XYZ file of C-alpha atoms in Angstrom:
422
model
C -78.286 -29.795 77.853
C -80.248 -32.865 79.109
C -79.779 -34.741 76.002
C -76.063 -34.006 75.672
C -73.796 -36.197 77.019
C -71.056 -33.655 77.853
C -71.039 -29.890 78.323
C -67.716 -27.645 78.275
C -67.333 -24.413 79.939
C -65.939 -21.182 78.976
C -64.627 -18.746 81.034
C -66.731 -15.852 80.516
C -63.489 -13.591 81.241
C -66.048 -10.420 82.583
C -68.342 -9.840 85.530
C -72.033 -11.976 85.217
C -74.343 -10.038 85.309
C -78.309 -9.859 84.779
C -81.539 -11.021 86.416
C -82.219 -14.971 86.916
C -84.961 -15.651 89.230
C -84.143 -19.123 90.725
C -86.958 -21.552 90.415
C -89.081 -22.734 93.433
C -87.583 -24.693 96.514
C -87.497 -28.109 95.911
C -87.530 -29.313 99.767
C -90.722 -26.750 100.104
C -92.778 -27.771 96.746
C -92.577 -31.644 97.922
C -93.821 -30.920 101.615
C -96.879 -28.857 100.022
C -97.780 -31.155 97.486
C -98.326 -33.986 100.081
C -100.075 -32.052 102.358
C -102.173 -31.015 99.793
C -102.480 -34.752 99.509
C -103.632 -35.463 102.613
C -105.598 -32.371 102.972
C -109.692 -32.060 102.239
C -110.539 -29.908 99.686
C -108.771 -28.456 96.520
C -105.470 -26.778 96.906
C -103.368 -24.413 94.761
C -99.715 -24.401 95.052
C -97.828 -21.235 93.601
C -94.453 -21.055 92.444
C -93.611 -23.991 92.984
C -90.632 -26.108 91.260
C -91.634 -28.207 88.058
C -88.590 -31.148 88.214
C -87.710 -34.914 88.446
C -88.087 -34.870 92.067
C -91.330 -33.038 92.304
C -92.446 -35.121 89.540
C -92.254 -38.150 91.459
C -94.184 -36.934 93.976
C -96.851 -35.518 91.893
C -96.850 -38.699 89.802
C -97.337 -40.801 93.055
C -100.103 -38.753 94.657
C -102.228 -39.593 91.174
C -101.647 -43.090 91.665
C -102.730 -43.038 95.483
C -106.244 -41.550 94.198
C -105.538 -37.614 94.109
C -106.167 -35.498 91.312
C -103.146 -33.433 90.857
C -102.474 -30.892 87.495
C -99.584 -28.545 86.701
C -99.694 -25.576 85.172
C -96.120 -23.474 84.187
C -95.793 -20.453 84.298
C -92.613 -17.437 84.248
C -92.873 -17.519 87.593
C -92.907 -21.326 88.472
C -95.199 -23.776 87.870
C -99.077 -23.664 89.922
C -100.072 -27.382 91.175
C -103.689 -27.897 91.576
C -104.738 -30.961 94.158
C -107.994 -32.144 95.110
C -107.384 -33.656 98.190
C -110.162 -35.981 100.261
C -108.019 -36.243 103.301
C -107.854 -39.486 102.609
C -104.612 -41.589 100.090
C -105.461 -45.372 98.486
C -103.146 -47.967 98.060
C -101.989 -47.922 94.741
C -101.939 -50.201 91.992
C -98.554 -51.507 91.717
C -95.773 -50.070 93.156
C -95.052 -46.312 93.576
C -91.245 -45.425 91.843
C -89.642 -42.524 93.294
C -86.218 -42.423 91.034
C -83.794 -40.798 93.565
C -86.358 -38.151 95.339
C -85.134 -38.620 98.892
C -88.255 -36.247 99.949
C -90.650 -37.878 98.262
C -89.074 -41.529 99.548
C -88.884 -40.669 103.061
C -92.249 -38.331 103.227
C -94.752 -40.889 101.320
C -92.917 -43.988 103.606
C -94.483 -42.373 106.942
C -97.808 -41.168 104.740
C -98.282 -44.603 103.385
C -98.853 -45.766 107.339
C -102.438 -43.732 106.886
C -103.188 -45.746 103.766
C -105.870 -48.697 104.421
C -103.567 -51.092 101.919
C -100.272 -52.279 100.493
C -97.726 -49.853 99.164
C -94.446 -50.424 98.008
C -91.844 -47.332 97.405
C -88.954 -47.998 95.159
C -86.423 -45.935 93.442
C -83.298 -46.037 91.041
C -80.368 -47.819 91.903
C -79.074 -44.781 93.312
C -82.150 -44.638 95.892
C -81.516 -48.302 96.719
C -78.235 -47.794 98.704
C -80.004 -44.483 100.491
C -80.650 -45.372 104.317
C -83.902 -45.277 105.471
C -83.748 -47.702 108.424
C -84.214 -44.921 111.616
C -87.544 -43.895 109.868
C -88.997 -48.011 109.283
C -87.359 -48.610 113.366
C -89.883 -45.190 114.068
C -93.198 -46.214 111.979
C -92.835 -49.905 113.773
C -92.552 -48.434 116.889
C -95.798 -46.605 116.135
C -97.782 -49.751 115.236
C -96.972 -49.790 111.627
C -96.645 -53.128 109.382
C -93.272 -51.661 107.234
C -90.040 -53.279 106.327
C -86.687 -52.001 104.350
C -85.225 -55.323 104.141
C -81.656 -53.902 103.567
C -82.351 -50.741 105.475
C -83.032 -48.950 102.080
C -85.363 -48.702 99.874
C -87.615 -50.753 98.408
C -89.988 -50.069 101.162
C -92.833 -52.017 102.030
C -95.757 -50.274 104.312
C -98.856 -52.713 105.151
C -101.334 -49.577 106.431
C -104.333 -49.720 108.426
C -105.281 -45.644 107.814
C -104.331 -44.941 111.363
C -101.111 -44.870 113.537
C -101.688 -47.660 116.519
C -99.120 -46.452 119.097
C -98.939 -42.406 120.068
C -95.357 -41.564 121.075
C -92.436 -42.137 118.971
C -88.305 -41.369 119.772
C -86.216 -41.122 116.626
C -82.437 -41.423 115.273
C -82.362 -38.327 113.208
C -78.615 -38.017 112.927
C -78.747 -38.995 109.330
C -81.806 -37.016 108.460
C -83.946 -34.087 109.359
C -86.415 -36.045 106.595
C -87.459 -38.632 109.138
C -88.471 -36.159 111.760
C -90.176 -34.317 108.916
C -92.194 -37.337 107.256
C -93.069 -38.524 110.935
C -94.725 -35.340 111.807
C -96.289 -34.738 108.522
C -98.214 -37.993 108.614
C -98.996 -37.611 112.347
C -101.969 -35.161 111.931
C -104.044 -37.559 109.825
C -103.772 -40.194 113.473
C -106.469 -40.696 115.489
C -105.122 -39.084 118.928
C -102.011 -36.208 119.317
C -98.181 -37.907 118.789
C -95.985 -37.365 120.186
C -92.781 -37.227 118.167
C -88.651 -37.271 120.308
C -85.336 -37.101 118.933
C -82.367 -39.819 120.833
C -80.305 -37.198 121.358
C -80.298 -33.218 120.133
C -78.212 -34.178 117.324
C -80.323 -33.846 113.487
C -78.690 -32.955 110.123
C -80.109 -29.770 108.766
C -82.673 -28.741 111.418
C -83.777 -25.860 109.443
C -85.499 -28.146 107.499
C -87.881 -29.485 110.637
C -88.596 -25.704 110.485
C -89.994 -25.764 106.628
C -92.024 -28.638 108.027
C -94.081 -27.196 110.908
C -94.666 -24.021 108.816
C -96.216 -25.495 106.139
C -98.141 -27.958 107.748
C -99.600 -25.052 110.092
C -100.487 -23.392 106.913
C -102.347 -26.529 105.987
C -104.380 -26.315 109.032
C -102.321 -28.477 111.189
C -101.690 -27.657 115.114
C -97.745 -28.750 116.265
C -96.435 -27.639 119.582
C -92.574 -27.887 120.030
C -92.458 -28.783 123.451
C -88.744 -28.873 123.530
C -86.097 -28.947 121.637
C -86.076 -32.306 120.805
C -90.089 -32.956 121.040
C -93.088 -32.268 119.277
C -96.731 -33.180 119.866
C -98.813 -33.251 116.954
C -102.984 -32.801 117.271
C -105.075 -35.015 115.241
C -106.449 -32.650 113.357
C -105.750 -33.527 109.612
C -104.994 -30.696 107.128
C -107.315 -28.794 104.992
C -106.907 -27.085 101.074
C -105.408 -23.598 100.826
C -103.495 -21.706 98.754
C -99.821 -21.963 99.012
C -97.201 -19.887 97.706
C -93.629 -21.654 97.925
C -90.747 -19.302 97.440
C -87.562 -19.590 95.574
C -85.072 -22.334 95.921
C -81.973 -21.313 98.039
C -79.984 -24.041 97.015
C -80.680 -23.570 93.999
C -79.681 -19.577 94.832
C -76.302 -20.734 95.935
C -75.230 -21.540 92.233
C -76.144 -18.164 91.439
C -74.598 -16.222 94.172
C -70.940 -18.324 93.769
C -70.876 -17.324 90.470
C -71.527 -13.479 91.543
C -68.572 -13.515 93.887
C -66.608 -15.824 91.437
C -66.751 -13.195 88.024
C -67.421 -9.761 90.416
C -70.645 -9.581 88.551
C -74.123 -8.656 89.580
C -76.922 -11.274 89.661
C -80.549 -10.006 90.882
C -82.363 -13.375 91.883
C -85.629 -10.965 93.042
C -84.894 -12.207 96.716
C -83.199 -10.887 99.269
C -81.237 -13.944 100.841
C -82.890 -12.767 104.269
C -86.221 -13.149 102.794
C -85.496 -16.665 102.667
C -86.172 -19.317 105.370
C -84.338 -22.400 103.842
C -81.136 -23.433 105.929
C -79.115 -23.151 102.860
C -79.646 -19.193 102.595
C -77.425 -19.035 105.738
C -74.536 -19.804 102.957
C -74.427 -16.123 101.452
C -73.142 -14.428 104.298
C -70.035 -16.863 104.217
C -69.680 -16.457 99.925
C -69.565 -12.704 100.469
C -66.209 -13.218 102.417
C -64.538 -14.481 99.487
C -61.802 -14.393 98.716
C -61.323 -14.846 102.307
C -63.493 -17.863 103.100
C -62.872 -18.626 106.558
C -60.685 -21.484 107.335
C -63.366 -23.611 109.154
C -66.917 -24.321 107.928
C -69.619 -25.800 109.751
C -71.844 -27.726 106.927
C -74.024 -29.334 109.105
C -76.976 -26.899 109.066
C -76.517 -26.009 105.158
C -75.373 -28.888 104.099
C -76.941 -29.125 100.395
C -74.334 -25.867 99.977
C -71.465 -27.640 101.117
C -70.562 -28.404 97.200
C -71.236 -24.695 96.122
C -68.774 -23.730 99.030
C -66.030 -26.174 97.837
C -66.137 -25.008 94.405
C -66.046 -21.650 95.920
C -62.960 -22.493 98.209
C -60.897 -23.829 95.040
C -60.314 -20.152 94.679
C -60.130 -18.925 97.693
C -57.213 -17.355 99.418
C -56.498 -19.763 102.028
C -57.357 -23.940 102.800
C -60.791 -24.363 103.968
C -61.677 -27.732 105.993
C -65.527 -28.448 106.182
C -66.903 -30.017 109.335
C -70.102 -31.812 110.324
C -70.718 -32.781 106.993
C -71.002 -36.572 107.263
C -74.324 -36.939 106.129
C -73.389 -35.280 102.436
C -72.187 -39.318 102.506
C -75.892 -40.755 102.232
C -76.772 -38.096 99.421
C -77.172 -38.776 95.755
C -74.068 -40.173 95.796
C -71.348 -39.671 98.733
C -70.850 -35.861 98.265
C -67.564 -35.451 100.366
C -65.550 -38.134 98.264
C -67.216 -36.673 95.187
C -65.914 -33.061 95.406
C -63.147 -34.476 96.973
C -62.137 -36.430 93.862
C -63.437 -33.711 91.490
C -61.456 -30.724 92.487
C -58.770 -32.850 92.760
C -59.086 -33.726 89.030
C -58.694 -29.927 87.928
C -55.400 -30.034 89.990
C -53.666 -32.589 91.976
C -53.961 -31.967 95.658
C -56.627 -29.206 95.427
C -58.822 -31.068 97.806
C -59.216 -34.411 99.946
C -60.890 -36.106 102.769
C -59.757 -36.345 105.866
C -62.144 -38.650 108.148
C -65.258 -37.235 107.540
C -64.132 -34.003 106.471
C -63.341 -32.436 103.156
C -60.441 -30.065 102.889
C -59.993 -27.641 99.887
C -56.816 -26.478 99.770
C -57.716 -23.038 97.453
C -55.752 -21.570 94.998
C -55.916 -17.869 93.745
C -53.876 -18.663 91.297
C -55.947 -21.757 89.594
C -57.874 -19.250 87.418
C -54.272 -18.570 84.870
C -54.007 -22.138 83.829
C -55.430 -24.329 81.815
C -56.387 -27.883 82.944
C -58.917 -30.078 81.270
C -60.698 -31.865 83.420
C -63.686 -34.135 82.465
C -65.708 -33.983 85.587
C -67.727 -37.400 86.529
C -71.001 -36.215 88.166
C -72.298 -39.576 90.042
C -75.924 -39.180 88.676
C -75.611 -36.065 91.632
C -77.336 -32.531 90.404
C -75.310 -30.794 93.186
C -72.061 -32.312 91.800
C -72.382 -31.183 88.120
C -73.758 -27.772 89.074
C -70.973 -27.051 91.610
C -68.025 -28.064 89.762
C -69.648 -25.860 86.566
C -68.975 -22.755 89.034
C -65.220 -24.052 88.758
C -65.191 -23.512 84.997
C -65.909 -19.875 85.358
C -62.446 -19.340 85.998
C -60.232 -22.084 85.221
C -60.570 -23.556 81.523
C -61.110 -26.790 80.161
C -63.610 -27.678 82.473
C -66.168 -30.234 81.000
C -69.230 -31.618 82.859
C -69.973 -35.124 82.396
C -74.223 -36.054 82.376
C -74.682 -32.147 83.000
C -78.790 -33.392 82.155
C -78.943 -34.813 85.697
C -79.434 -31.437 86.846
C -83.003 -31.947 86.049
C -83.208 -33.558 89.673
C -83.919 -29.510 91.016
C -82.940 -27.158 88.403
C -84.239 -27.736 85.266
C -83.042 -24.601 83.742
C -79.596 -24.395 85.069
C -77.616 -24.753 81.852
C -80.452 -21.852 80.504
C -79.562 -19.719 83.356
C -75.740 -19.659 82.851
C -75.848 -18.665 79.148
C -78.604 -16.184 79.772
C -75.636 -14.547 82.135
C -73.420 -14.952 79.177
C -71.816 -18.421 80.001
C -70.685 -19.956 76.836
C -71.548 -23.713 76.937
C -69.941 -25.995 74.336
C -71.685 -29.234 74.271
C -70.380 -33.010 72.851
């Protein structure tokens, strides 16, 4: 479907069922590959997720000097990186399309580089914010300036971090915490890292971080809630095994509860350790979503919820979700304006909240809806969950879902999905 401008869905009418093994996590694949980038000596990363976003950071690692090779496979694609422990300055500057990891993560990495290097993106990646994470690398000694507070980024490096303790706004984004404390093992003495405040979107994620950087080699001590104190002890090559995407799971399990079908993903949703995993528990109350979500510690399932909610049994308001606002695009007014499309007053925002009214009966009639998608993967694979049921739903750009899932549209018709496309 990348190539087709438009894709239609058909209500499958029956239970989904079969075996789809989602592909590797995104957020996990892009934290291995750069420390496999920073690491000395080879490194082989399993399983991991083949995409745009991983792409990027694949592509940039090659031009800062490290050998990097992909390999697919049916269970994922295996990453091979000779890392020196050391990046260059590249070339010319390093585009990163719309990969917030690989933005954020290769901003604070770039401080270790003994040279110029300039991070840019797509237009989308241009209104992103990424001013808390230049405030942090200046307070840390580092020559780097956003000159809107986005991207492009410039980062002057001198291969070392010159200051040793760092506080950080990480209200918008777990990703600056993560980026500073993935670059801080290749400094010359321990960091110290400290969150202003308790308050960080997604803290799961910080989680992901200090696990795979351990498995690098690393030593991180949470001293506290809000601090961390990083040695200076670089990373070194190992094999890495990344395990499947539970965002990317989410898709899969709405449409499970949405057809009363029976999809095995080959993971238990326990197994996983991504934030977003924490959504199956709610989806298995549905019908009967409860009336108030929290978003704020799963929020890349927020849109998988809402598409969820449009059939649910009762209105569902989602809270702490104001970061979905500096996504891809700004998620809340997105779905928002989406549902709202298949019916008039299915959903809207209130403040920073998104309310979805739900409607058992929205699955009997027939509403075309052409479904705008914002150049946002998690928009166009969400609102697809919403044509399982009602009809006439047609996804605008459905390619874009490239950005994590590749094989999305694959997926569905393997189920049995019948996808008409322009």
């Amino acid at each position: 479907m990348r190539s087709a401008p438009a894709v239609t869905i058909v209500p499958p009418g029956r239970p989904l069922v079969g075996a789809i093994r989602p592909p590797g996590s995104k957020s996990i694949t892009n934290r291995a590959l750069l420390l496999a980038g920073l690491a000395k000596g080879e490194s082989t990363i399993e399983g991991a997720l083949a995409s745009d976003d991983t792409r990027h950071m694949a592509e940039a690692l090659r031009r800062m000097g490290v050998p990097v090779t992909q390999a697919d496979g049916a269970d994922g694609a295996t990453f091979t990186v000779g890392g020196t422990g050391r990046l260059a300055a590249p070339d010319c500057a390093l585009f990163l399309g719309n990969a917030g990891t690989a933005m954020r993560f290769l901003t604070a990495a770039a401080a270790l580089v003994d040279g110029t290097v300039v991070l840019d993106g797509d237009a989308h990646m241009r209104k992103r914010p990424i001013g808390p994470l230049v405030a942090a690398l200046g307070a840390l000694g580092v020559d780097v300036a956003a000159t809107e507070g986005c991207p492009p980024v410039t980062v002057r490096g001198s291969g070392r971090l010159a200051a040793h303790a760092v506080t950080i706004d990480a209200g918008l984004s777990s990703q600056y915490v993560s980026a500073l404390l993935m670059a801080a093992a290749g400094s010359d003495a321990p960091v110290t890292i400290s969150l202003s405040g308790t308050k960080i979107g997604a803290r799961g994620y910080v989680d992901l971080t200090l696990a795979a950087m351990r498995a690098f080699g690393a030593e991180v001590v949470q001293e506290d809630e809000g601090r961390w104190r990083v040695e200076p002890m670089g990373y070194r090559g190992c094999t890495y095994r990344v395990e499947p995407d539970a965002s990317a799971a989410t898709y899969l399990w709405a449409a499970e509860r949405l057809t009363g079908g029976a999809i095995d993903l080959g993971v238990a949703p326990g197994a996983m350790t991504q934030p977003d995993a924490k959504a199956y528990d709610l989806m298995a109350r549905f019908p009967r979503l409860p009336p108030l979500i929290d978003g704020s510690q799963m929020q890349d399932a927020v849109p998988t919820l809402a598409a969820l909610a449009a059939f649910n049994e009762g209105p569902v308001r989602f809270v702490g979700i104001e970061n979905l606002r500096v996504k891809e695009c700004d998620r809340i007014a997105a779905m928002a304006t989406e549902l709202a499309r298949v019916k008039p007053g299915l959903a809207r925002e209130e403040g920073d909240d998104l309310v979805v009214e739900g409607d058992p009966g929205l699955a009997a009639e027939t509403r075309p809806a052409r479904i705008e998608t914002y150049c946002d993967h998690r928009i166009a694979m969400s609102m697809a969950l919403v044509g399982l049921r009602a009809p006439g739903i047609t996804i605008l750009d459905p390619g874009c879902t490239a950005k994590t899932y590749p094989l999305y549209w694959r997926d569905l018709a393997a189920l049995g999905v019948d996808l008409v496309p322009e």
